[in-house]
CSV table of C-alpha atoms and ligand atoms in Angstrom, one decimal:
chain,number,residue,atom,x,y,z
A,1,MET,CA,58.3,-180.4,-47.4
A,2,PRO,CA,60.1,-180.1,-44.0
A,3,GLU,CA,58.5,-182.4,-41.5
A,4,LEU,CA,59.0,-182.7,-37.8
A,5,PRO,CA,62.5,-184.3,-37.9
A,6,GLU,CA,63.7,-181.6,-40.3
A,7,VAL,CA,62.3,-178.8,-38.1
A,8,GLU,CA,63.8,-180.3,-35.0
A,9,VAL,CA,67.2,-180.8,-36.8
A,10,THR,CA,67.0,-177.2,-37.9
A,11,ARG,CA,66.2,-176.1,-34.3
A,12,ARG,CA,69.2,-178.0,-32.9
A,13,SER,CA,71.5,-176.6,-35.5
A,14,PHE,CA,71.1,-172.9,-34.3
A,15,ALA,CA,69.2,-172.8,-31.0
A,16,ALA,CA,72.3,-172.8,-28.7
A,17,ARG,CA,74.2,-170.3,-30.9
A,18,ILE,CA,71.4,-167.7,-31.0
A,19,ALA,CA,70.5,-167.9,-27.3
A,20,ASP,CA,71.1,-164.6,-25.4
A,21,ALA,CA,71.5,-162.7,-28.7
A,22,ARG,CA,70.0,-159.2,-29.0
A,23,ILE,CA,68.0,-158.3,-32.0
A,24,ARG,CA,69.4,-155.5,-34.0
A,25,ALA,CA,66.9,-155.5,-36.9
A,26,LEU,CA,64.2,-157.6,-38.5
A,27,ARG,CA,64.1,-157.2,-42.3
A,28,LEU,CA,61.2,-158.8,-44.2
A,29,GLY,CA,61.0,-159.5,-47.9
A,30,LYS,CA,58.0,-160.5,-49.9
A,31,PRO,CA,54.8,-161.4,-47.9
A,32,LEU,CA,54.8,-164.8,-46.3
A,33,ARG,CA,51.8,-167.0,-45.4
A,34,TRP,CA,50.8,-164.7,-42.5
A,35,PRO,CA,51.8,-161.2,-41.5
A,36,LEU,CA,54.2,-160.6,-38.7
A,37,GLY,CA,51.5,-159.0,-36.6
A,38,VAL,CA,53.7,-156.2,-35.2
A,39,ALA,CA,55.9,-153.5,-36.6
A,40,PRO,CA,59.4,-155.1,-37.2
A,41,GLU,CA,61.2,-152.2,-35.5
A,42,THR,CA,59.4,-152.9,-32.2
A,43,LEU,CA,61.5,-156.1,-31.9
A,44,VAL,CA,64.8,-154.2,-32.0
A,45,GLY,CA,66.6,-154.5,-28.6
A,46,ARG,CA,64.8,-157.6,-27.5
A,47,THR,CA,66.8,-160.6,-26.4
A,48,VAL,CA,66.4,-164.2,-27.6
A,49,ARG,CA,65.9,-166.5,-24.6
A,50,ASP,CA,65.6,-169.9,-26.3
A,51,VAL,CA,64.2,-171.7,-29.3
A,52,GLY,CA,61.7,-174.5,-28.7
A,53,ARG,CA,59.4,-176.4,-31.0
A,54,ARG,CA,55.7,-177.3,-31.1
A,55,GLY,CA,54.7,-179.5,-34.1
A,56,LYS,CA,56.4,-177.9,-37.0
A,57,TYR,CA,56.6,-174.4,-35.4
A,58,LEU,CA,59.8,-173.1,-34.0
A,59,LEU,CA,59.1,-171.0,-31.0
A,60,MET,CA,61.7,-168.3,-30.4
A,61,THR,CA,61.0,-167.0,-26.9
A,62,LEU,CA,62.1,-163.3,-26.5
A,63,ASP,CA,62.4,-161.4,-23.3
A,64,GLU,CA,59.1,-160.0,-24.3
A,65,GLY,CA,56.8,-162.0,-26.6
A,66,VAL,CA,57.6,-165.0,-28.9
A,67,LEU,CA,58.4,-165.3,-32.6
A,68,LEU,CA,56.8,-168.3,-34.3
A,69,LEU,CA,58.7,-169.6,-37.4
A,70,HIS,CA,57.2,-172.1,-39.9
A,71,LEU,CA,59.1,-173.5,-42.9
A,72,GLY,CA,56.0,-174.1,-44.9
A,73,MET,CA,56.6,-176.2,-48.1
A,74,SER,CA,60.0,-175.1,-49.1
A,75,GLY,CA,61.5,-173.0,-46.3
A,76,ARG,CA,64.9,-173.4,-44.7
A,77,LEU,CA,66.7,-171.4,-42.1
A,78,VAL,CA,70.3,-170.4,-42.3
A,79,PHE,CA,72.2,-168.9,-39.4
A,80,GLY,CA,75.6,-167.3,-39.8
A,81,THR,CA,77.8,-164.3,-39.2
A,82,ASP,CA,78.9,-163.7,-42.8
A,83,LEU,CA,75.9,-164.4,-45.0
A,84,PRO,CA,75.8,-163.0,-48.5
A,85,PRO,CA,73.3,-160.2,-49.3
A,86,ALA,CA,69.7,-161.4,-49.3
A,87,GLY,CA,68.5,-162.9,-52.6
A,88,PRO,CA,65.1,-162.9,-54.2
A,89,HIS,CA,63.9,-165.9,-52.2
A,90,ASP,CA,65.2,-164.7,-48.8
A,91,HIS,CA,62.2,-163.2,-47.0
A,92,MET,CA,63.4,-162.7,-43.5
A,93,ASP,CA,66.7,-161.6,-42.0
A,94,LEU,CA,66.7,-161.5,-38.2
A,95,VAL,CA,69.9,-159.6,-37.5
A,96,THR,CA,71.2,-160.3,-34.0
A,97,THR,CA,74.4,-159.7,-32.1
A,98,ARG,CA,75.3,-163.4,-32.6
A,99,GLY,CA,74.6,-163.6,-36.3
A,100,VAL,CA,71.8,-163.4,-38.9
A,101,LEU,CA,69.0,-165.9,-39.0
A,102,ARG,CA,67.7,-166.0,-42.6
A,103,LEU,CA,64.5,-167.6,-44.0
A,104,HIS,CA,65.0,-168.8,-47.5
A,105,ASP,CA,61.6,-169.8,-48.9
A,106,PRO,CA,61.0,-170.0,-52.7
A,107,ARG,CA,57.3,-170.9,-52.4
A,108,ARG,CA,56.5,-168.5,-49.5
A,109,PHE,CA,54.2,-170.9,-47.5
A,110,GLY,CA,56.5,-170.3,-44.5
A,111,ALA,CA,55.7,-167.8,-41.8
A,112,VAL,CA,57.2,-165.5,-39.2
A,113,VAL,CA,54.6,-164.4,-36.7
A,114,TRP,CA,54.9,-162.5,-33.4
A,115,ALA,CA,52.7,-163.1,-30.4
A,116,PRO,CA,52.8,-161.5,-27.0
A,117,ALA,CA,52.6,-165.1,-25.4
A,118,LEU,CA,51.9,-168.6,-26.5
A,119,ASP,CA,48.4,-168.5,-25.1
A,120,ALA,CA,47.6,-165.3,-26.8
A,121,ALA,CA,46.5,-164.6,-30.4
A,122,PRO,CA,47.7,-165.5,-32.9
A,123,ALA,CA,49.9,-168.2,-31.3
A,124,ALA,CA,47.0,-169.8,-29.5
A,125,ARG,CA,45.1,-170.2,-32.7
A,126,LEU,CA,48.0,-171.5,-34.7
A,127,LEU,CA,49.1,-174.0,-32.0
A,128,GLY,CA,45.6,-174.8,-30.6
A,129,GLY,CA,44.5,-177.7,-32.8
A,130,LEU,CA,47.8,-179.6,-32.7
A,131,GLY,CA,47.9,-183.2,-31.5
A,132,ALA,CA,50.3,-184.9,-29.2
A,133,GLU,CA,54.1,-184.5,-29.6
A,134,PRO,CA,55.2,-187.9,-30.8
A,135,LEU,CA,58.5,-188.0,-29.0
A,136,GLU,CA,57.2,-186.8,-25.7
A,137,ASP,CA,55.8,-189.0,-22.9
A,138,ALA,CA,52.3,-187.6,-23.3
A,139,PHE,CA,52.1,-189.6,-26.5
A,140,GLU,CA,51.2,-193.0,-25.3
A,141,PRO,CA,49.4,-196.0,-26.8
A,142,ARG,CA,46.1,-195.9,-24.9
A,143,SER,CA,45.3,-192.3,-25.5
A,144,PHE,CA,46.5,-192.7,-29.1
A,145,HIS,CA,44.2,-195.6,-29.6
A,146,ALA,CA,41.3,-193.7,-28.0
A,147,ALA,CA,41.8,-190.8,-30.3
A,148,LEU,CA,41.9,-193.1,-33.4
A,149,ARG,CA,38.6,-194.6,-32.3
A,150,GLN,CA,37.0,-191.2,-32.9
A,151,ARG,CA,38.2,-191.0,-36.5
A,152,HIS,CA,36.6,-192.7,-39.6
A,153,ALA,CA,39.1,-191.6,-42.2
A,154,SER,CA,42.0,-193.8,-43.4
A,155,ILE,CA,44.8,-194.1,-40.9
A,156,LYS,CA,47.3,-192.5,-43.3
A,157,GLN,CA,45.1,-189.4,-43.6
A,158,VAL,CA,44.5,-189.2,-39.9
A,159,LEU,CA,48.2,-189.3,-39.3
A,160,LEU,CA,48.8,-186.5,-41.9
A,161,ALA,CA,46.0,-184.3,-40.4
A,162,GLY,CA,48.2,-183.7,-37.3
A,163,ASP,CA,45.3,-183.3,-34.8
A,164,VAL,CA,45.9,-186.7,-33.2
A,165,VAL,CA,49.7,-186.7,-33.3
A,166,VAL,CA,51.8,-183.9,-34.9
A,167,GLY,CA,54.7,-184.2,-37.2
A,168,VAL,CA,54.0,-187.5,-39.0
A,169,GLY,CA,54.1,-186.2,-42.5
A,170,ASN,CA,54.0,-188.0,-45.8
A,171,ILE,CA,57.3,-189.8,-45.7
A,172,TYR,CA,57.2,-190.8,-42.1
A,173,ALA,CA,53.5,-191.9,-42.2
A,174,SER,CA,54.3,-194.3,-45.0
A,175,GLU,CA,57.4,-195.6,-43.2
A,176,ALA,CA,55.7,-196.0,-39.8
A,177,LEU,CA,52.7,-197.8,-41.3
A,178,PHE,CA,55.1,-200.2,-43.1
A,179,GLU,CA,57.0,-200.8,-39.9
A,180,ALA,CA,53.7,-201.5,-38.0
A,181,ARG,CA,52.5,-203.8,-40.9
A,182,ILE,CA,49.3,-201.7,-41.3
A,183,ARG,CA,47.6,-201.0,-44.7
A,184,PRO,CA,47.5,-197.2,-45.1
A,185,THR,CA,43.9,-197.3,-46.3
A,186,VAL,CA,42.5,-199.0,-43.2
A,187,ARG,CA,40.0,-196.9,-41.2
A,188,ALA,CA,41.6,-195.4,-38.1
A,189,ASP,CA,38.7,-196.5,-35.9
A,190,ARG,CA,39.1,-200.1,-37.0
A,191,LEU,CA,42.6,-200.5,-35.4
A,192,SER,CA,42.8,-202.6,-32.3
A,193,LEU,CA,44.7,-201.5,-29.3
A,194,ALA,CA,47.5,-203.9,-30.2
A,195,ARG,CA,47.8,-202.5,-33.7
A,196,ALA,CA,47.6,-198.9,-32.5
A,197,THR,CA,50.3,-199.7,-30.0
A,198,ARG,CA,52.5,-201.2,-32.8
A,199,LEU,CA,51.9,-198.0,-34.8
A,200,HIS,CA,52.7,-195.8,-31.9
A,201,ASP,CA,56.0,-197.6,-31.4
A,202,ALA,CA,56.8,-197.4,-35.1
A,203,ILE,CA,56.1,-193.7,-35.3
A,204,ARG,CA,58.6,-193.1,-32.4
A,205,ALA,CA,61.1,-195.4,-33.9
A,206,VAL,CA,60.9,-193.9,-37.4
A,207,LEU,CA,61.0,-190.3,-36.2
A,208,GLY,CA,63.8,-191.1,-33.8
A,209,ARG,CA,65.9,-192.6,-36.6
A,210,ALA,CA,65.2,-189.6,-38.9
A,211,LEU,CA,66.5,-187.3,-36.2
A,212,VAL,CA,69.7,-189.3,-35.8
A,213,LEU,CA,70.1,-189.2,-39.6
A,214,GLY,CA,69.6,-185.4,-39.8
A,215,GLY,CA,66.1,-185.6,-41.4
A,216,SER,CA,65.4,-186.3,-45.1
A,217,THR,CA,66.8,-184.2,-47.9
A,218,LEU,CA,64.3,-184.8,-50.7
A,219,ARG,CA,64.7,-181.5,-52.7
A,220,ASP,CA,66.8,-179.0,-50.9
A,221,PHE,CA,66.4,-179.4,-47.1
A,222,ALA,CA,69.4,-178.4,-45.1
A,223,ASP,CA,69.8,-177.4,-41.5
A,224,ALA,CA,70.9,-173.9,-40.4
A,225,THR,CA,74.5,-174.8,-40.9
A,226,GLY,CA,73.9,-176.2,-44.4
A,227,GLY,CA,74.0,-179.9,-43.3
A,228,THR,CA,71.8,-182.3,-45.3
A,229,GLY,CA,69.8,-185.3,-44.0
A,230,HIS,CA,70.1,-188.9,-45.0
A,231,PHE,CA,66.9,-190.6,-43.8
A,232,GLN,CA,65.6,-190.8,-47.4
A,233,LEU,CA,68.4,-193.2,-48.2
A,234,GLU,CA,67.1,-195.6,-45.5
A,235,ALA,CA,63.4,-195.5,-46.4
A,236,ALA,CA,61.9,-199.0,-46.7
A,237,VAL,CA,58.9,-198.0,-48.9
A,238,TYR,CA,58.8,-194.3,-49.5
A,239,GLY,CA,59.7,-193.3,-53.0
A,240,ARG,CA,60.4,-197.0,-53.9
A,241,ALA,CA,57.4,-197.9,-56.1
A,242,GLY,CA,58.1,-201.1,-58.1
A,243,GLN,CA,61.3,-201.9,-56.1
A,244,PRO,CA,61.4,-205.0,-53.8
A,245,CYS,CA,60.1,-204.8,-50.3
A,246,PRO,CA,63.1,-205.1,-47.9
A,247,ALA,CA,61.1,-207.7,-45.8
A,248,CYS,CA,59.4,-209.9,-48.4
A,249,ALA,CA,60.7,-208.8,-51.8
A,250,ALA,CA,57.2,-208.1,-53.2
A,251,PRO,CA,57.1,-205.0,-55.4
A,252,ILE,CA,56.3,-201.8,-53.4
A,253,ARG,CA,53.1,-200.2,-54.5
A,254,VAL,CA,52.0,-196.5,-54.6
A,255,LEU,CA,48.5,-195.1,-54.4
A,256,ARG,CA,47.0,-191.6,-54.0
A,257,GLN,CA,45.3,-190.6,-50.8
A,258,GLY,CA,44.1,-187.0,-50.5
A,259,GLN,CA,46.5,-185.7,-53.2
A,260,ARG,CA,49.5,-187.4,-51.6
A,261,SER,CA,51.4,-190.5,-52.7
A,262,THR,CA,51.3,-193.4,-50.2
A,263,TYR,CA,53.9,-196.2,-50.5
A,264,TYR,CA,53.2,-199.7,-49.1
A,265,CYS,CA,53.9,-203.4,-49.4
A,266,PRO,CA,50.8,-205.3,-50.5
A,267,VAL,CA,52.1,-208.4,-48.7
A,268,CYS,CA,53.5,-207.1,-45.4
A,269,GLN,CA,50.6,-204.6,-45.1
A,270,ARG,CA,47.6,-206.9,-46.0
A,271,SER,CA,45.1,-205.1,-43.7
B,301,LIG,ZN1,56.7,-206.9,-47.9
């Protein structure tokens, strides 16, 4: 599943090239997770101002309104001037004067949604419950610790929920908890300020490294130019059950938390 680094890598791979483009057509394929919310032809003639990001949503600001794009479980965007005809898993072609932005999404959990503004429906509802942006200054250790104090679930599941901090999905949660030497099953409200600070720093470090490495390519992630990511090759614990911990050589363990696999070192992450 594309996580924050993959979404940000995707954004960077086409945002500058699509800026100032005029929309010629919006063609939609099979239904996605949510409806567009407006007739596609009303977007014809609009200009793309820029492409930002909030959590795992790409926010394409137009001269009037904003398009929210979400990659869901299996989506990827391609941007180019000579794309082949749309295939059975291509569910959006945004045809512009600079090229075609295409959403390829076999499982169709992705979304393309229009809103008149970010603080208007449906954008306000989709973005309203999101936690802090982990790579921005507003994400800082004391408020992170204060938010964790309110949560009784395991720290891994609180990270995945996205309402304290966004974008720390399954891979990066396992990696950050390993780097901070915190057992994934420990209750969030039991973490001291010192340990929450270590986790805060680890989240930033892990996501920052993933961005530099172009994200993780686990199944078929690629950015909008077709580039693949390499973070998965650097993972210390994720996907490495039974292999030696890079710090202490104990075998990495895997457990299930809320339907998701969690990888950890039983020695380095004692509590
Ligand atoms: Zn270890």
